[in-house]
GROMACS .gro file of C-alpha atoms in nm:
model
  284
    1MET     CA    1  -0.019  -0.023  -0.026
    2GLN     CA    2   0.293   0.215   0.047
    3HIS     CA    3   0.389   0.184  -0.302
    4TRP     CA    4   0.036   0.300  -0.342
    5ASN     CA    5  -0.006   0.550  -0.178
    6ARG     CA    6   0.376   0.712  -0.365
    7ALA     CA    7   0.208   0.626  -0.719
    8ILE     CA    8  -0.143   0.880  -0.571
    9GLY     CA    9   0.134   1.138  -0.462
   10ASP     CA   10   0.339   1.127  -0.792
   11ILE     CA   11  -0.024   1.174  -0.928
   12GLU     CA   12  -0.102   1.527  -0.664
   13ALA     CA   13   0.250   1.665  -0.681
   14ASP     CA   14   0.149   1.839  -1.034
   15LEU     CA   15  -0.188   1.791  -1.115
   16THR     CA   16  -0.156   2.026  -1.406
   17ALA     CA   17   0.143   1.755  -1.592
   18ASP     CA   18   0.017   1.477  -1.783
   19VAL     CA   19  -0.023   1.163  -1.624
   20ASP     CA   20   0.261   0.909  -1.710
   21VAL     CA   21   0.071   0.588  -1.616
   22GLN     CA   22   0.352   0.316  -1.690
   23GLU     CA   23   0.530   0.504  -1.458
   24LEU     CA   24   0.268   0.542  -1.148
   25ALA     CA   25   0.217   0.137  -1.230
   26ARG     CA   26   0.683   0.152  -1.160
   27THR     CA   27   0.645   0.302  -0.839
   28ALA     CA   28   0.304   0.049  -0.728
   29MET     CA   29   0.492  -0.245  -0.859
   30THR     CA   30   0.314  -0.329  -1.096
   31SER     CA   31   0.208  -0.324  -1.436
   32GLU     CA   32  -0.010  -0.084  -1.623
   33PHE     CA   33  -0.267  -0.303  -1.723
   34HIS     CA   34  -0.294  -0.433  -1.321
   35PHE     CA   35  -0.274  -0.102  -1.210
   36ARG     CA   36  -0.575   0.052  -1.411
   37ARG     CA   37  -0.772  -0.276  -1.323
   38MET     CA   38  -0.673  -0.304  -0.916
   39PHE     CA   39  -0.706   0.102  -0.927
   40SER     CA   40  -1.075   0.068  -1.021
   41THR     CA   41  -1.144  -0.221  -0.859
   42LEU     CA   42  -0.968  -0.054  -0.520
   43SER     CA   43  -1.100   0.334  -0.554
   44GLY     CA   44  -1.449   0.252  -0.720
   45MET     CA   45  -1.338   0.467  -1.019
   46PRO     CA   46  -1.113   0.494  -1.334
   47LEU     CA   47  -0.765   0.627  -1.305
   48SER     CA   48  -0.885   0.873  -1.526
   49GLU     CA   49  -1.179   0.960  -1.358
   50TYR     CA   50  -0.959   1.032  -1.017
   51VAL     CA   51  -0.731   1.236  -1.231
   52ARG     CA   52  -1.028   1.463  -1.382
   53ARG     CA   53  -1.218   1.517  -1.092
   54ARG     CA   54  -0.873   1.600  -0.837
   55ARG     CA   55  -0.776   1.913  -1.132
   56LEU     CA   56  -1.138   2.017  -1.116
   57THR     CA   57  -1.105   2.033  -0.769
   58ALA     CA   58  -0.789   2.191  -0.747
   59ALA     CA   59  -0.958   2.453  -1.104
   60THR     CA   60  -1.252   2.545  -0.863
   61ALA     CA   61  -1.030   2.643  -0.577
   62GLU     CA   62  -0.843   2.877  -0.835
   63ILE     CA   63  -1.160   3.001  -0.996
   64LEU     CA   64  -1.322   3.101  -0.627
   65ASP     CA   65  -1.004   3.305  -0.591
   66GLY     CA   66  -1.056   3.513  -0.889
   67SER     CA   67  -0.848   3.365  -1.225
   68THR     CA   68  -1.038   3.395  -1.562
   69VAL     CA   69  -1.153   3.058  -1.672
   70LEU     CA   70  -0.983   3.059  -1.962
   71ASP     CA   71  -0.666   3.120  -1.747
   72VAL     CA   72  -0.774   2.811  -1.531
   73ALA     CA   73  -0.842   2.581  -1.864
   74VAL     CA   74  -0.518   2.628  -1.987
   75ARG     CA   75  -0.366   2.568  -1.709
   76TYR     CA   76  -0.493   2.210  -1.644
   77GLY     CA   77  -0.527   2.042  -1.996
   78TYR     CA   78  -0.850   2.211  -2.145
   79GLY     CA   79  -0.864   2.288  -2.484
   80SER     CA   80  -1.072   2.606  -2.506
   81ALA     CA   81  -1.278   2.810  -2.201
   82GLU     CA   82  -1.595   2.580  -2.343
   83ALA     CA   83  -1.454   2.219  -2.284
   84PHE     CA   84  -1.378   2.390  -1.894
   85ASN     CA   85  -1.702   2.476  -1.832
   86ARG     CA   86  -1.931   2.148  -1.963
   87ALA     CA   87  -1.633   1.954  -1.719
   88PHE     CA   88  -1.699   2.188  -1.430
   89LYS     CA   89  -2.092   2.172  -1.438
   90SER     CA   90  -2.037   1.812  -1.467
   91LEU     CA   91  -1.851   1.841  -1.137
   92HIS     CA   92  -2.093   2.125  -0.934
   93GLY     CA   93  -2.395   2.142  -1.162
   94MET     CA   94  -2.343   2.508  -1.207
   95THR     CA   95  -2.090   2.677  -1.396
   96PRO     CA   96  -1.784   2.841  -1.280
   97THR     CA   97  -1.970   3.173  -1.259
   98GLU     CA   98  -2.266   3.082  -1.004
   99ALA     CA   99  -2.004   2.856  -0.830
  100ARG     CA  100  -1.839   3.205  -0.726
  101ARG     CA  101  -2.167   3.329  -0.565
  102PRO     CA  102  -2.229   3.309  -0.231
  103GLY     CA  103  -2.420   3.021  -0.112
  104ALA     CA  104  -2.287   2.757  -0.378
  105VAL     CA  105  -2.304   2.421  -0.243
  106LEU     CA  106  -1.968   2.260  -0.435
  107HIS     CA  107  -1.871   1.916  -0.442
  108SER     CA  108  -1.465   1.797  -0.438
  109GLN     CA  109  -1.224   1.485  -0.474
  110PRO     CA  110  -1.046   1.476  -0.176
  111GLN     CA  111  -0.647   1.265  -0.240
  112LEU     CA  112  -0.721   0.884  -0.229
  113ARG     CA  113  -0.530   0.669   0.021
  114PHE     CA  114  -0.499   0.337   0.041
  115HIS     CA  115  -0.474   0.140   0.341
  116LEU     CA  116  -0.464  -0.282   0.409
  117THR     CA  117  -0.613  -0.327   0.691
  118VAL     CA  118  -0.578  -0.709   0.871
  119GLU     CA  119  -0.860  -0.846   1.058
  120GLY     CA  120  -0.739  -1.192   1.246
  121THR     CA  121  -1.140  -1.263   1.268
  122THR     CA  122  -1.175  -1.215   0.911
  123ASP     CA  123  -1.143  -1.536   0.679
  124VAL     CA  124  -1.148  -1.559   0.311
  125LYS     CA  125  -1.255  -1.886   0.230
  126HIS     CA  126  -1.088  -1.958  -0.107
  127ARG     CA  127  -0.928  -2.227  -0.321
  128ILE     CA  128  -0.672  -2.255  -0.567
  129ILE     CA  129  -0.708  -2.497  -0.871
  130GLU     CA  130  -0.549  -2.578  -1.152
  131LYS     CA  131  -0.802  -2.657  -1.436
  132ALA     CA  132  -0.779  -2.827  -1.788
  133ALA     CA  133  -0.920  -2.634  -2.090
  134PHE     CA  134  -1.264  -2.674  -2.112
  135THR     CA  135  -1.542  -2.449  -2.331
  136LEU     CA  136  -1.840  -2.268  -2.165
  137VAL     CA  137  -2.140  -2.313  -2.353
  138GLY     CA  138  -2.450  -2.067  -2.373
  139VAL     CA  139  -2.618  -1.704  -2.422
  140ASN     CA  140  -2.434  -1.404  -2.377
  141THR     CA  141  -2.580  -1.066  -2.456
  142ARG     CA  142  -2.445  -0.693  -2.347
  143VAL     CA  143  -2.522  -0.522  -2.010
  144PRO     CA  144  -2.367  -0.271  -1.812
  145LEU     CA  145  -2.164  -0.276  -1.530
  146ILE     CA  146  -2.300  -0.177  -1.208
  147HIS     CA  147  -2.119  -0.215  -0.837
  148GLU     CA  148  -2.341  -0.266  -0.624
  149GLY     CA  149  -2.788  -0.334  -0.641
  150ASP     CA  150  -2.997  -0.477  -0.865
  151ASN     CA  151  -2.925  -0.495  -1.255
  152ALA     CA  152  -3.174  -0.492  -1.426
  153VAL     CA  153  -3.068  -0.558  -1.749
  154ILE     CA  154  -2.902  -0.836  -1.661
  155ALA     CA  155  -3.209  -0.958  -1.481
  156ASP     CA  156  -3.429  -0.886  -1.777
  157PHE     CA  157  -3.236  -1.092  -1.950
  158GLU     CA  158  -3.199  -1.428  -1.710
  159ARG     CA  159  -3.606  -1.397  -1.755
  160SER     CA  160  -3.621  -1.422  -2.125
  161ILE     CA  161  -3.426  -1.744  -2.102
  162ASP     CA  162  -3.648  -2.081  -2.187
  163PRO     CA  163  -3.669  -2.289  -1.949
  164ASP     CA  164  -3.650  -2.547  -2.183
  165LEU     CA  165  -3.268  -2.411  -2.312
  166ARG     CA  166  -3.217  -2.394  -1.899
  167THR     CA  167  -3.233  -2.821  -1.882
  168GLN     CA  168  -3.018  -2.840  -2.184
  169LEU     CA  169  -2.762  -2.655  -2.023
  170ALA     CA  170  -2.777  -2.842  -1.734
  171GLU     CA  171  -2.729  -3.161  -1.930
  172LEU     CA  172  -2.434  -3.067  -2.072
  173SER     CA  173  -2.229  -2.970  -1.755
  174ASP     CA  174  -1.961  -3.213  -1.668
  175GLN     CA  175  -1.722  -3.025  -1.406
  176GLU     CA  176  -1.687  -2.771  -1.223
  177PRO     CA  177  -1.826  -2.510  -1.179
  178ALA     CA  178  -2.132  -2.754  -1.241
  179GLY     CA  179  -2.478  -2.673  -1.319
  180SER     CA  180  -2.518  -2.324  -1.466
  181VAL     CA  181  -2.332  -2.035  -1.411
  182ALA     CA  182  -2.321  -1.666  -1.463
  183VAL     CA  183  -2.040  -1.560  -1.652
  184THR     CA  184  -1.868  -1.220  -1.699
  185VAL     CA  185  -1.601  -1.121  -1.976
  186ASN     CA  186  -1.439  -0.915  -2.169
  187ILE     CA  187  -1.487  -0.646  -1.890
  188ASP     CA  188  -1.335  -0.283  -1.975
  189GLU     CA  189  -1.004  -0.254  -1.796
  190ALA     CA  190  -1.122   0.040  -1.540
  191ARG     CA  191  -1.425  -0.167  -1.417
  192ALA     CA  192  -1.589   0.194  -1.433
  193GLU     CA  193  -1.978   0.193  -1.340
  194GLY     CA  194  -2.174   0.196  -1.642
  195SER     CA  195  -1.942   0.069  -1.886
  196PHE     CA  196  -2.023  -0.235  -2.053
  197LEU     CA  197  -1.939  -0.613  -2.049
  198ASP     CA  198  -2.048  -0.974  -2.208
  199TYR     CA  199  -2.263  -1.143  -1.955
  200TRP     CA  200  -2.345  -1.513  -2.035
  201ARG     CA  201  -2.560  -1.797  -1.850
  202ALA     CA  202  -2.370  -2.147  -1.979
  203VAL     CA  203  -2.238  -2.445  -1.848
  204ALA     CA  204  -1.841  -2.586  -1.797
  205THR     CA  205  -1.824  -2.858  -2.051
  206THR     CA  206  -1.605  -3.062  -2.260
  207ARG     CA  207  -1.880  -3.174  -2.506
  208PRO     CA  208  -1.943  -3.055  -2.860
  209THR     CA  209  -2.145  -2.743  -2.871
  210PRO     CA  210  -2.476  -2.792  -2.995
  211ALA     CA  211  -2.625  -2.618  -3.322
  212GLY     CA  212  -2.816  -2.234  -3.154
  213LEU     CA  213  -2.516  -2.167  -2.929
  214GLY     CA  214  -2.244  -1.978  -2.839
  215SER     CA  215  -1.929  -2.102  -2.661
  216LEU     CA  216  -1.660  -1.976  -2.523
  217ASP     CA  217  -1.304  -2.165  -2.481
  218VAL     CA  218  -1.161  -2.176  -2.189
  219PRO     CA  219  -0.720  -2.205  -2.211
  220ALA     CA  220  -0.580  -2.418  -1.908
  221GLY     CA  221  -0.478  -2.216  -1.605
  222LEU     CA  222  -0.482  -2.172  -1.211
  223TRP     CA  223  -0.843  -2.023  -1.070
  224VAL     CA  224  -0.888  -1.842  -0.743
  225VAL     CA  225  -1.266  -1.998  -0.595
  226PHE     CA  226  -1.460  -1.720  -0.344
  227ASP     CA  227  -1.683  -1.912  -0.131
  228THR     CA  228  -1.974  -1.674   0.039
  229GLU     CA  229  -2.306  -1.713   0.165
  230GLY     CA  230  -2.576  -1.398   0.228
  231ASP     CA  231  -2.845  -1.149   0.114
  232PHE     CA  232  -2.847  -1.145  -0.313
  233PRO     CA  233  -2.713  -0.971  -0.478
  234GLU     CA  234  -2.523  -0.751  -0.243
  235ALA     CA  235  -2.280  -1.117  -0.055
  236LEU     CA  236  -2.241  -1.134  -0.472
  237GLN     CA  237  -2.167  -0.861  -0.520
  238GLN     CA  238  -1.898  -0.827  -0.228
  239LEU     CA  239  -1.662  -1.104  -0.362
  240TRP     CA  240  -1.526  -0.878  -0.611
  241ALA     CA  241  -1.399  -0.624  -0.357
  242ASP     CA  242  -1.333  -0.847  -0.138
  243ALA     CA  243  -1.096  -1.038  -0.371
  244ALA     CA  244  -0.963  -0.695  -0.480
  245THR     CA  245  -0.885  -0.532  -0.150
  246GLU     CA  246  -0.809  -0.825   0.124
  247TRP     CA  247  -0.741  -1.132  -0.105
  248PHE     CA  248  -0.516  -0.991  -0.433
  249PRO     CA  249  -0.284  -0.819  -0.190
  250ALA     CA  250  -0.194  -1.123   0.053
  251ASN     CA  251  -0.104  -1.403  -0.170
  252PRO     CA  252   0.162  -1.374  -0.500
  253TYR     CA  253  -0.120  -1.406  -0.744
  254ARG     CA  254  -0.257  -1.169  -0.985
  255TRP     CA  255  -0.546  -1.133  -1.198
  256ALA     CA  256  -0.546  -1.302  -1.553
  257PRO     CA  257  -0.757  -1.212  -1.813
  258GLY     CA  258  -1.039  -1.440  -1.901
  259PRO     CA  259  -1.407  -1.499  -1.815
  260GLU     CA  260  -1.504  -1.475  -1.413
  261LEU     CA  261  -1.772  -1.717  -1.338
  262LEU     CA  262  -2.031  -1.721  -1.052
  263SER     CA  263  -2.218  -1.972  -0.927
  264VAL     CA  264  -2.538  -1.952  -0.748
  265GLN     CA  265  -2.740  -2.183  -0.477
  266SER     CA  266  -3.062  -1.933  -0.378
  267ASP     CA  267  -3.235  -2.038  -0.063
  268GLU     CA  268  -3.626  -2.034  -0.076
  269GLY     CA  269  -3.736  -1.704  -0.151
  270ARG     CA  270  -3.433  -1.608  -0.413
  271THR     CA  271  -3.309  -1.327  -0.156
  272SER     CA  272  -3.038  -1.532   0.000
  273GLY     CA  273  -2.791  -1.824  -0.053
  274ARG     CA  274  -2.468  -1.944  -0.131
  275GLY     CA  275  -2.274  -1.862  -0.401
  276GLN     CA  276  -1.895  -1.916  -0.536
  277LEU     CA  277  -1.654  -1.646  -0.757
  278TRP     CA  278  -1.418  -1.819  -0.967
  279ILE     CA  279  -1.134  -1.583  -1.074
  280PRO     CA  280  -0.854  -1.688  -1.336
  281ILE     CA  281  -0.507  -1.607  -1.164
  282GLU     CA  282  -0.145  -1.619  -1.289
  283ARG     CA  283   0.190  -1.614  -1.037
  284ALA     CA  284   0.302  -1.258  -0.976
   0.00000   0.00000   0.00000
């Protein structure tokens, strides 16, 4: 976490300068790909959005001190006063002129600070599994990424799946994770709220793909499997946060490219139950 905080400090050193993400990743002792992914998972926003909000926060202070919009816009890398005004309004809900009025309620983005908290009572249940190559067979759609709460697009897609198709899929399953699984793949690197990904209702199998169904070939590799139980969807969504903030920082593995699998067994009423999250990993 010290390395990550040094990287944040490098951003703060000059908010008007271009951000060298490769250099930030080196400071954090990781690759650029994993720096972007882990930053978004840990902070809840993409790196680019954090930098934009920090710059606007600093720029707002200069606006309130009397600097002209054009001078501030140029200093913080905006091509015109109009572009700066649009960005300013997106953060504050008002123009720079309105922000100068007494009583204006403004927003700010504080500097991020990363902390790793270790609690002896916290047990992250997981397994490391080496799997041979297999195929995911099922149906898929494109959905927005929702960090918390119900995803209406996924819910509508799940309701549209014919029960006979679900039975057909169940008969194809011949390995772990057993039965029907929710699959997310082609996820935006920054994992920004509202970005799009491919969502599958599928089964893991080594059998041929029946006509009319899609397939996704998964190469042999290592997987970490997390278990949870509790209220839906919160308990399931928390799995990703726990993986990023608790398990990966403490273990010699990193998130590998590939599909992420969620297996769910719901209780009566479908508002709670048990779940398993499968994430592809590689040695760090």
